[in-house]
Amino acid sequence: MRRGPDVRRLITTVLAVVVLGACSSPPVASPTAAALATTPPSSEATFSASPSIAPTIAPSVGPSPTPAIGTLDVYPPGAAVEVAVKELNLRTKPSTSAKRVAVLNRGNVLVISPNDNISFGFGPVSRNGYTWYPVAVTEYRNGTLPPLPVLPTDPVNRTGPPLSGWVAANDGETPYLSPLAPRCPVVVDLQSVQGMLAAERLACFGAPITLAGTYGCPGCGGVIVGTYKPDWLATPVEFDFLSVNPADRIGPLAVRFAPDGPSRPSAGTRVSVVVHLDDSRSTKCSMIDGEGASAITVDKRTAVLYCRERLVVEQVQSMGPDPSFPPF
């Protein structure tokens, strides 16, 4: 499998069939290009006299946040942002000459790519005087995402292709996007944590957490072309899923097993795992997406953040087979 910044795809094709096919939650309606289109701006962003809408969501009382997450100079993968200008172009590629997909409006909530096995590329990309990011457009507006109930709503539509593309985040001086505060759950369990965005987990969990679920992904397989170091932490391919109810849906939350860590349990086993984010080896991460002339070196800051967001297993306790686990 191969992907450049202009190609929309799930990170692992075979995996996408399994995960999306197993998902029975109701579809999340994504805005259409027609619904978002207005008079096309003459530049990437247009402004109005009214001030930008500031984010209104505050983190829930709960886990302590990871230090310094709010001082980053790039948007982390899986971060929620709000359009902070009157109009903003959504394009097929990070270029002012690329085809315009839609015109987004102030208050539209976007998710920076990638997030939990859904990828449209990696940012930031500097071109034409702008800093670009690939994003998925959500159905939410005005700085709000759904709260984290027992069975959370996923901000990124997993039952069909979400509206996606590249947006200019700034022109070197003026920001066009505004970050949303993370939704930190009061109750930390698999049901809540899987409903969070990847950047929210990094922001919320400054200490190890314990999650219980069913391990494994029946029939999953596939490869991705590129160079990811260290491979076990940096590769975008994920098969080590934890599921609340595997008969209903596999994943979407995945964990990582370090070479010197505990062994993987058997597929279909109910487990309790202690995991941590912000692994110390994340600072060594590097990512080259693709190969040959089309290879793209991912910004080092983004590669490190992607690795910091992975859930690395410290301990595994097996609790027997799950009879609801689908057969291969």
mmCIF file of C-alpha atoms in Angstrom:
data_model
loop_
_atom_site.group_PDB
_atom_site.id
_atom_site.type_symbol
_atom_site.label_atom_id
_atom_site.label_comp_id
_atom_site.label_asym_id
_atom_site.label_seq_id
_atom_site.Cartn_x
_atom_site.Cartn_y
_atom_site.Cartn_z
ATOM 1 C CA MET A 1 0.000 0.000 0.000
ATOM 2 C CA ARG A 2 1.178 3.424 -0.834
ATOM 3 C CA ARG A 3 0.071 6.917 -0.070
ATOM 4 C CA GLY A 4 1.119 10.414 -0.996
ATOM 5 C CA PRO A 5 -0.297 13.585 0.554
ATOM 6 C CA ASP A 6 -2.998 13.793 -2.092
ATOM 7 C CA VAL A 7 -4.387 10.275 -1.754
ATOM 8 C CA ARG A 8 -7.261 9.590 0.637
ATOM 9 C CA ARG A 9 -7.158 6.126 2.166
ATOM 10 C CA LEU A 10 -7.439 4.076 5.290
ATOM 11 C CA ILE A 11 -4.007 3.180 6.648
ATOM 12 C CA THR A 12 -4.494 -0.552 6.065
ATOM 13 C CA THR A 13 -6.891 -1.695 3.363
ATOM 14 C CA VAL A 14 -7.505 -5.197 4.697
ATOM 15 C CA LEU A 15 -7.887 -3.809 8.183
ATOM 16 C CA ALA A 16 -10.359 -1.202 6.969
ATOM 17 C CA VAL A 17 -12.669 -3.911 5.654
ATOM 18 C CA VAL A 18 -12.669 -5.703 8.988
ATOM 19 C CA VAL A 19 -13.043 -2.654 11.217
ATOM 20 C CA LEU A 20 -15.613 -0.811 9.148
ATOM 21 C CA GLY A 21 -17.530 -3.978 8.424
ATOM 22 C CA ALA A 22 -17.754 -4.803 12.115
ATOM 23 C CA CYS A 23 -18.988 -1.361 13.104
ATOM 24 C CA SER A 24 -22.738 -1.279 13.636
ATOM 25 C CA SER A 25 -23.018 2.139 15.252
ATOM 26 C CA PRO A 26 -25.262 4.623 13.398
ATOM 27 C CA PRO A 27 -23.600 6.691 10.667
ATOM 28 C CA VAL A 28 -22.286 10.117 11.514
ATOM 29 C CA ALA A 29 -23.397 12.585 8.892
ATOM 30 C CA SER A 30 -20.449 14.445 7.426
ATOM 31 C CA PRO A 31 -21.002 17.786 5.719
ATOM 32 C CA THR A 32 -21.032 17.654 1.942
ATOM 33 C CA ALA A 33 -18.947 19.915 -0.230
ATOM 34 C CA ALA A 34 -22.120 21.497 -1.571
ATOM 35 C CA ALA A 35 -23.423 22.227 1.901
ATOM 36 C CA LEU A 36 -20.172 23.949 2.891
ATOM 37 C CA ALA A 37 -19.557 25.816 -0.349
ATOM 38 C CA THR A 38 -20.026 29.569 -0.408
ATOM 39 C CA THR A 39 -18.533 32.284 -2.568
ATOM 40 C CA PRO A 40 -14.944 31.073 -3.041
ATOM 41 C CA PRO A 41 -12.402 33.206 -1.177
ATOM 42 C CA SER A 42 -9.794 34.895 -3.351
ATOM 43 C CA SER A 43 -7.062 33.700 -0.961
ATOM 44 C CA GLU A 44 -6.883 30.686 1.314
ATOM 45 C CA ALA A 45 -8.715 32.464 4.133
ATOM 46 C CA THR A 46 -11.095 35.395 4.343
ATOM 47 C CA PHE A 47 -11.764 37.479 7.405
ATOM 48 C CA SER A 48 -14.679 39.468 8.786
ATOM 49 C CA ALA A 49 -14.969 42.265 11.299
ATOM 50 C CA SER A 50 -16.240 39.891 13.966
ATOM 51 C CA PRO A 51 -13.570 38.323 16.165
ATOM 52 C CA SER A 52 -12.643 34.660 15.945
ATOM 53 C CA ILE A 53 -14.708 32.326 18.093
ATOM 54 C CA ALA A 54 -12.642 31.109 21.007
ATOM 55 C CA PRO A 55 -12.914 27.447 22.053
ATOM 56 C CA THR A 56 -15.509 26.982 24.795
ATOM 57 C CA ILE A 57 -14.841 23.386 25.866
ATOM 58 C CA ALA A 58 -12.848 22.900 29.050
ATOM 59 C CA PRO A 59 -11.276 19.592 30.044
ATOM 60 C CA SER A 60 -13.350 17.472 32.399
ATOM 61 C CA VAL A 61 -12.077 16.923 35.916
ATOM 62 C CA GLY A 62 -10.056 13.737 35.713
ATOM 63 C CA PRO A 63 -6.564 12.541 34.849
ATOM 64 C CA SER A 64 -3.607 14.892 35.089
ATOM 65 C CA PRO A 65 -2.552 16.297 31.686
ATOM 66 C CA THR A 66 0.756 15.527 30.053
ATOM 67 C CA PRO A 67 3.183 18.440 30.680
ATOM 68 C CA ALA A 68 3.839 20.928 27.873
ATOM 69 C CA ILE A 69 1.260 19.493 25.459
ATOM 70 C CA GLY A 70 -0.261 22.961 25.061
ATOM 71 C CA THR A 71 3.029 24.577 24.053
ATOM 72 C CA LEU A 72 3.619 22.616 20.846
ATOM 73 C CA ASP A 73 4.487 24.518 17.685
ATOM 74 C CA VAL A 74 2.682 22.023 15.402
ATOM 75 C CA TYR A 75 -0.783 20.520 15.587
ATOM 76 C CA PRO A 76 -0.548 16.926 16.854
ATOM 77 C CA PRO A 77 -2.089 14.153 14.755
ATOM 78 C CA GLY A 78 -5.634 13.513 15.923
ATOM 79 C CA ALA A 79 -6.139 17.024 17.317
ATOM 80 C CA ALA A 80 -9.471 18.834 17.086
ATOM 81 C CA VAL A 81 -9.331 22.370 15.694
ATOM 82 C CA GLU A 82 -11.886 24.998 14.790
ATOM 83 C CA VAL A 83 -11.917 27.249 11.732
ATOM 84 C CA ALA A 84 -11.126 30.695 13.164
ATOM 85 C CA VAL A 85 -11.685 32.791 10.019
ATOM 86 C CA LYS A 86 -14.817 33.642 8.039
ATOM 87 C CA GLU A 87 -13.982 31.237 5.188
ATOM 88 C CA LEU A 88 -11.205 28.719 4.607
ATOM 89 C CA ASN A 89 -10.465 26.671 1.491
ATOM 90 C CA LEU A 90 -10.383 22.861 1.703
ATOM 91 C CA ARG A 91 -8.164 21.548 -1.116
ATOM 92 C CA THR A 92 -7.153 18.147 -2.504
ATOM 93 C CA LYS A 93 -3.436 18.898 -2.028
ATOM 94 C CA PRO A 94 -1.309 21.303 0.043
ATOM 95 C CA SER A 95 -1.142 23.921 -2.698
ATOM 96 C CA THR A 96 -3.034 27.041 -3.743
ATOM 97 C CA SER A 97 -3.268 25.568 -7.254
ATOM 98 C CA ALA A 98 -4.912 22.325 -6.074
ATOM 99 C CA LYS A 99 -8.594 21.687 -6.675
ATOM 100 C CA ARG A 100 -10.909 23.227 -4.091
ATOM 101 C CA VAL A 101 -13.095 20.594 -2.401
ATOM 102 C CA ALA A 102 -15.174 22.994 -0.321
ATOM 103 C CA VAL A 103 -15.150 26.327 1.458
ATOM 104 C CA LEU A 104 -15.279 25.878 5.230
ATOM 105 C CA ASN A 105 -16.840 28.451 7.520
ATOM 106 C CA ARG A 106 -15.962 29.899 10.895
ATOM 107 C CA GLY A 107 -16.729 27.378 13.635
ATOM 108 C CA ASN A 108 -16.375 24.200 11.546
ATOM 109 C CA VAL A 109 -14.618 21.542 13.677
ATOM 110 C CA LEU A 110 -11.834 19.597 11.941
ATOM 111 C CA VAL A 111 -9.621 16.684 13.009
ATOM 112 C CA ILE A 112 -5.948 16.769 12.057
ATOM 113 C CA SER A 113 -4.847 13.612 10.177
ATOM 114 C CA PRO A 114 -4.096 10.873 11.063
ATOM 115 C CA ASN A 115 -6.314 9.579 13.871
ATOM 116 C CA ASP A 116 -6.882 5.935 14.856
ATOM 117 C CA ASN A 117 -6.326 4.119 11.544
ATOM 118 C CA ILE A 118 -7.816 6.849 9.376
ATOM 119 C CA SER A 119 -5.231 8.861 7.461
ATOM 120 C CA PHE A 120 -5.185 11.437 4.694
ATOM 121 C CA GLY A 121 -1.510 12.287 5.078
ATOM 122 C CA PHE A 122 0.801 14.037 7.529
ATOM 123 C CA GLY A 123 1.388 17.741 8.128
ATOM 124 C CA PRO A 124 2.678 20.320 8.393
ATOM 125 C CA VAL A 125 3.680 21.086 4.810
ATOM 126 C CA SER A 126 5.034 24.534 3.929
ATOM 127 C CA ARG A 127 4.072 25.720 0.447
ATOM 128 C CA ASN A 128 2.978 28.939 -1.310
ATOM 129 C CA GLY A 129 3.567 30.954 1.869
ATOM 130 C CA TYR A 130 1.166 28.830 3.946
ATOM 131 C CA THR A 131 1.454 26.009 6.466
ATOM 132 C CA TRP A 132 -0.847 23.150 5.435
ATOM 133 C CA TYR A 133 -2.432 20.223 7.302
ATOM 134 C CA PRO A 134 -4.574 17.311 6.097
ATOM 135 C CA VAL A 135 -7.902 17.225 7.939
ATOM 136 C CA ALA A 136 -11.214 15.403 8.219
ATOM 137 C CA VAL A 137 -14.286 17.637 8.443
ATOM 138 C CA THR A 138 -16.692 16.709 11.250
ATOM 139 C CA GLU A 139 -20.376 17.517 11.580
ATOM 140 C CA TYR A 140 -19.705 19.652 14.662
ATOM 141 C CA ARG A 141 -19.511 23.444 14.909
ATOM 142 C CA ASN A 142 -18.604 26.320 17.182
ATOM 143 C CA GLY A 143 -15.831 24.637 19.119
ATOM 144 C CA THR A 144 -17.874 21.694 20.374
ATOM 145 C CA LEU A 145 -17.378 17.960 20.179
ATOM 146 C CA PRO A 146 -19.744 15.388 21.685
ATOM 147 C CA PRO A 147 -19.109 14.601 25.358
ATOM 148 C CA LEU A 148 -17.712 11.236 26.382
ATOM 149 C CA PRO A 149 -20.726 9.121 27.418
ATOM 150 C CA VAL A 150 -20.619 5.399 28.137
ATOM 151 C CA LEU A 151 -20.624 4.615 24.413
ATOM 152 C CA PRO A 152 -19.101 7.719 22.832
ATOM 153 C CA THR A 153 -19.841 9.162 19.430
ATOM 154 C CA ASP A 154 -16.794 9.145 17.194
ATOM 155 C CA PRO A 155 -15.916 12.593 15.817
ATOM 156 C CA VAL A 156 -14.582 10.961 12.613
ATOM 157 C CA ASN A 157 -17.172 9.113 10.544
ATOM 158 C CA ARG A 158 -16.151 5.419 10.361
ATOM 159 C CA THR A 159 -19.153 4.121 8.426
ATOM 160 C CA GLY A 160 -18.335 5.999 5.240
ATOM 161 C CA PRO A 161 -15.701 8.296 3.785
ATOM 162 C CA PRO A 162 -15.552 11.613 5.678
ATOM 163 C CA LEU A 163 -15.067 14.853 3.831
ATOM 164 C CA SER A 164 -11.329 15.478 3.854
ATOM 165 C CA GLY A 165 -8.554 17.530 2.280
ATOM 166 C CA TRP A 166 -5.839 20.044 3.083
ATOM 167 C CA VAL A 167 -6.261 23.447 4.715
ATOM 168 C CA ALA A 168 -3.890 26.323 5.330
ATOM 169 C CA ALA A 169 -3.373 26.668 9.083
ATOM 170 C CA ASN A 170 -1.637 30.048 8.815
ATOM 171 C CA ASP A 171 0.211 32.388 6.464
ATOM 172 C CA GLY A 172 3.291 32.574 8.660
ATOM 173 C CA GLU A 173 1.746 35.243 10.870
ATOM 174 C CA THR A 174 -2.022 34.915 11.182
ATOM 175 C CA PRO A 175 -3.546 31.648 12.459
ATOM 176 C CA TYR A 176 -6.582 30.352 10.565
ATOM 177 C CA LEU A 177 -7.316 27.528 13.011
ATOM 178 C CA SER A 178 -7.935 27.461 16.755
ATOM 179 C CA PRO A 179 -7.230 24.326 18.863
ATOM 180 C CA LEU A 180 -10.006 22.832 20.973
ATOM 181 C CA ALA A 181 -9.367 21.868 24.587
ATOM 182 C CA PRO A 182 -9.131 18.099 25.216
ATOM 183 C CA ARG A 183 -12.074 16.114 26.587
ATOM 184 C CA CYS A 184 -10.571 14.292 29.586
ATOM 185 C CA PRO A 185 -12.972 11.601 30.863
ATOM 186 C CA VAL A 186 -13.870 11.306 34.530
ATOM 187 C CA VAL A 187 -14.105 7.516 34.227
ATOM 188 C CA VAL A 188 -11.085 6.000 32.490
ATOM 189 C CA ASP A 189 -12.121 2.764 30.791
ATOM 190 C CA LEU A 190 -11.975 1.349 27.269
ATOM 191 C CA GLN A 191 -15.425 2.672 26.380
ATOM 192 C CA SER A 192 -14.437 6.252 27.100
ATOM 193 C CA VAL A 193 -10.815 6.141 25.968
ATOM 194 C CA GLN A 194 -11.674 4.723 22.529
ATOM 195 C CA GLY A 195 -13.990 7.693 21.951
ATOM 196 C CA MET A 196 -11.158 10.169 22.450
ATOM 197 C CA LEU A 197 -8.993 11.620 19.726
ATOM 198 C CA ALA A 198 -5.341 10.570 19.743
ATOM 199 C CA ALA A 199 -4.125 14.028 20.775
ATOM 200 C CA GLU A 200 -6.657 14.128 23.613
ATOM 201 C CA ARG A 201 -5.214 10.942 25.121
ATOM 202 C CA LEU A 202 -1.739 12.426 25.106
ATOM 203 C CA ALA A 203 -3.037 15.631 26.680
ATOM 204 C CA CYS A 204 -5.088 13.873 29.363
ATOM 205 C CA PHE A 205 -3.013 10.895 30.514
ATOM 206 C CA GLY A 206 0.252 11.852 32.157
ATOM 207 C CA ALA A 207 0.436 8.531 34.013
ATOM 208 C CA PRO A 208 -0.233 4.874 33.063
ATOM 209 C CA ILE A 209 -3.860 3.761 32.751
ATOM 210 C CA THR A 210 -5.533 0.342 32.896
ATOM 211 C CA LEU A 211 -7.906 -0.829 30.177
ATOM 212 C CA ALA A 212 -9.924 -4.048 29.928
ATOM 213 C CA GLY A 213 -11.181 -5.518 26.662
ATOM 214 C CA THR A 214 -10.808 -8.322 24.137
ATOM 215 C CA TYR A 215 -7.487 -8.497 22.317
ATOM 216 C CA GLY A 216 -6.979 -9.247 18.638
ATOM 217 C CA CYS A 217 -8.169 -8.627 15.100
ATOM 218 C CA PRO A 218 -9.454 -11.672 13.172
ATOM 219 C CA GLY A 219 -8.190 -11.859 9.604
ATOM 220 C CA CYS A 220 -6.259 -8.590 9.743
ATOM 221 C CA GLY A 221 -3.105 -8.207 7.702
ATOM 222 C CA GLY A 222 -1.304 -5.919 5.336
ATOM 223 C CA VAL A 223 1.788 -3.780 4.905
ATOM 224 C CA ILE A 224 2.581 -0.166 4.201
ATOM 225 C CA VAL A 225 5.387 1.143 2.016
ATOM 226 C CA GLY A 226 7.763 3.453 3.827
ATOM 227 C CA THR A 227 10.424 3.655 6.505
ATOM 228 C CA TYR A 228 9.280 4.018 10.092
ATOM 229 C CA LYS A 229 11.740 3.983 12.987
ATOM 230 C CA PRO A 230 11.487 2.373 15.427
ATOM 231 C CA ASP A 231 9.052 0.281 13.419
ATOM 232 C CA TRP A 232 7.094 -1.132 16.388
ATOM 233 C CA LEU A 233 6.258 2.396 17.569
ATOM 234 C CA ALA A 234 6.237 4.558 14.437
ATOM 235 C CA THR A 235 4.511 2.361 11.842
ATOM 236 C CA PRO A 236 0.979 3.516 10.935
ATOM 237 C CA VAL A 237 -0.124 -0.126 10.599
ATOM 238 C CA GLU A 238 -1.987 -1.295 13.704
ATOM 239 C CA PHE A 239 -3.364 -4.781 14.398
ATOM 240 C CA ASP A 240 -3.164 -5.028 18.209
ATOM 241 C CA PHE A 241 -6.719 -3.946 18.899
ATOM 242 C CA LEU A 242 -8.696 -3.868 22.127
ATOM 243 C CA SER A 243 -12.453 -4.204 21.675
ATOM 244 C CA VAL A 244 -15.324 -3.569 24.055
ATOM 245 C CA ASN A 245 -17.506 -6.071 22.177
ATOM 246 C CA PRO A 246 -15.659 -7.762 19.278
ATOM 247 C CA ALA A 247 -18.886 -9.288 17.945
ATOM 248 C CA ASP A 248 -20.113 -5.734 17.331
ATOM 249 C CA ARG A 249 -16.915 -3.892 16.419
ATOM 250 C CA ILE A 250 -13.179 -4.582 16.306
ATOM 251 C CA GLY A 251 -11.244 -1.739 17.905
ATOM 252 C CA PRO A 252 -10.870 1.086 17.067
ATOM 253 C CA LEU A 253 -8.311 1.482 19.873
ATOM 254 C CA ALA A 254 -4.945 -0.221 19.323
ATOM 255 C CA VAL A 255 -1.962 -0.757 21.622
ATOM 256 C CA ARG A 256 1.754 -1.231 20.928
ATOM 257 C CA PHE A 257 4.057 -3.990 22.210
ATOM 258 C CA ALA A 258 7.707 -2.994 22.633
ATOM 259 C CA PRO A 259 10.368 -5.594 21.716
ATOM 260 C CA ASP A 260 11.480 -5.743 25.362
ATOM 261 C CA GLY A 261 7.966 -5.632 26.777
ATOM 262 C CA PRO A 262 5.372 -8.282 27.606
ATOM 263 C CA SER A 263 4.372 -10.860 24.978
ATOM 264 C CA ARG A 264 1.170 -10.550 23.005
ATOM 265 C CA PRO A 265 -1.752 -12.586 24.336
ATOM 266 C CA SER A 266 -3.651 -15.009 22.113
ATOM 267 C CA ALA A 267 -6.233 -13.433 19.820
ATOM 268 C CA GLY A 268 -9.696 -13.553 21.318
ATOM 269 C CA THR A 269 -8.476 -13.291 24.912
ATOM 270 C CA ARG A 270 -10.089 -11.018 27.446
ATOM 271 C CA VAL A 271 -7.288 -8.947 28.947
ATOM 272 C CA SER A 272 -6.530 -6.185 31.385
ATOM 273 C CA VAL A 273 -3.560 -4.110 30.219
ATOM 274 C CA VAL A 274 -1.572 -1.326 31.818
ATOM 275 C CA VAL A 275 -0.504 1.130 29.115
ATOM 276 C CA HIS A 276 1.314 4.440 28.980
ATOM 277 C CA LEU A 277 1.619 7.257 26.473
ATOM 278 C CA ASP A 278 4.574 9.544 25.837
ATOM 279 C CA ASP A 279 7.044 6.660 25.662
ATOM 280 C CA SER A 280 10.639 7.818 26.181
ATOM 281 C CA ARG A 281 11.671 6.234 22.856
ATOM 282 C CA SER A 282 9.332 8.575 20.962
ATOM 283 C CA THR A 283 12.056 11.198 20.637
ATOM 284 C CA LYS A 284 13.900 8.852 18.251
ATOM 285 C CA CYS A 285 10.950 8.423 15.898
ATOM 286 C CA SER A 286 11.240 9.205 12.201
ATOM 287 C CA MET A 287 8.829 8.525 9.335
ATOM 288 C CA ILE A 288 9.273 8.391 5.564
ATOM 289 C CA ASP A 289 5.961 7.767 3.827
ATOM 290 C CA GLY A 290 6.330 5.859 0.542
ATOM 291 C CA GLU A 291 9.497 5.133 -1.361
ATOM 292 C CA GLY A 292 11.492 6.292 -4.345
ATOM 293 C CA ALA A 293 10.694 9.601 -6.009
ATOM 294 C CA SER A 294 7.305 9.820 -4.302
ATOM 295 C CA ALA A 295 8.666 9.309 -0.772
ATOM 296 C CA ILE A 296 7.701 12.040 1.685
ATOM 297 C CA THR A 297 9.663 12.706 4.850
ATOM 298 C CA VAL A 298 7.208 13.465 7.643
ATOM 299 C CA ASP A 299 8.063 16.523 9.729
ATOM 300 C CA LYS A 300 10.175 15.323 12.668
ATOM 301 C CA ARG A 301 7.925 17.099 15.174
ATOM 302 C CA THR A 302 4.867 15.301 13.829
ATOM 303 C CA ALA A 303 6.652 11.928 13.798
ATOM 304 C CA VAL A 304 7.610 12.341 17.449
ATOM 305 C CA LEU A 305 4.085 13.406 18.397
ATOM 306 C CA TYR A 306 2.592 10.442 16.549
ATOM 307 C CA CYS A 307 4.807 8.100 18.579
ATOM 308 C CA ARG A 308 4.049 9.940 21.831
ATOM 309 C CA GLU A 309 0.348 9.263 21.215
ATOM 310 C CA ARG A 310 0.747 5.462 20.961
ATOM 311 C CA LEU A 311 -0.469 3.328 23.890
ATOM 312 C CA VAL A 312 2.515 1.183 24.904
ATOM 313 C CA VAL A 313 1.795 -1.956 26.942
ATOM 314 C CA GLU A 314 3.541 -2.336 30.309
ATOM 315 C CA GLN A 315 1.605 -5.284 31.776
ATOM 316 C CA VAL A 316 -0.903 -7.846 30.504
ATOM 317 C CA GLN A 317 -3.264 -9.939 32.585
ATOM 318 C CA SER A 318 -5.239 -12.603 30.684
ATOM 319 C CA MET A 319 -8.765 -13.377 31.845
ATOM 320 C CA GLY A 320 -9.703 -16.241 29.532
ATOM 321 C CA PRO A 321 -11.146 -16.516 26.026
ATOM 322 C CA ASP A 322 -13.983 -14.311 24.808
ATOM 323 C CA PRO A 323 -16.659 -16.563 23.194
ATOM 324 C CA SER A 324 -17.983 -13.591 21.216
ATOM 325 C CA PHE A 325 -14.685 -13.106 19.369
ATOM 326 C CA PRO A 326 -15.343 -13.616 15.643
ATOM 327 C CA PRO A 327 -13.683 -16.594 13.959
ATOM 328 C CA PHE A 328 -11.037 -16.069 11.272
#
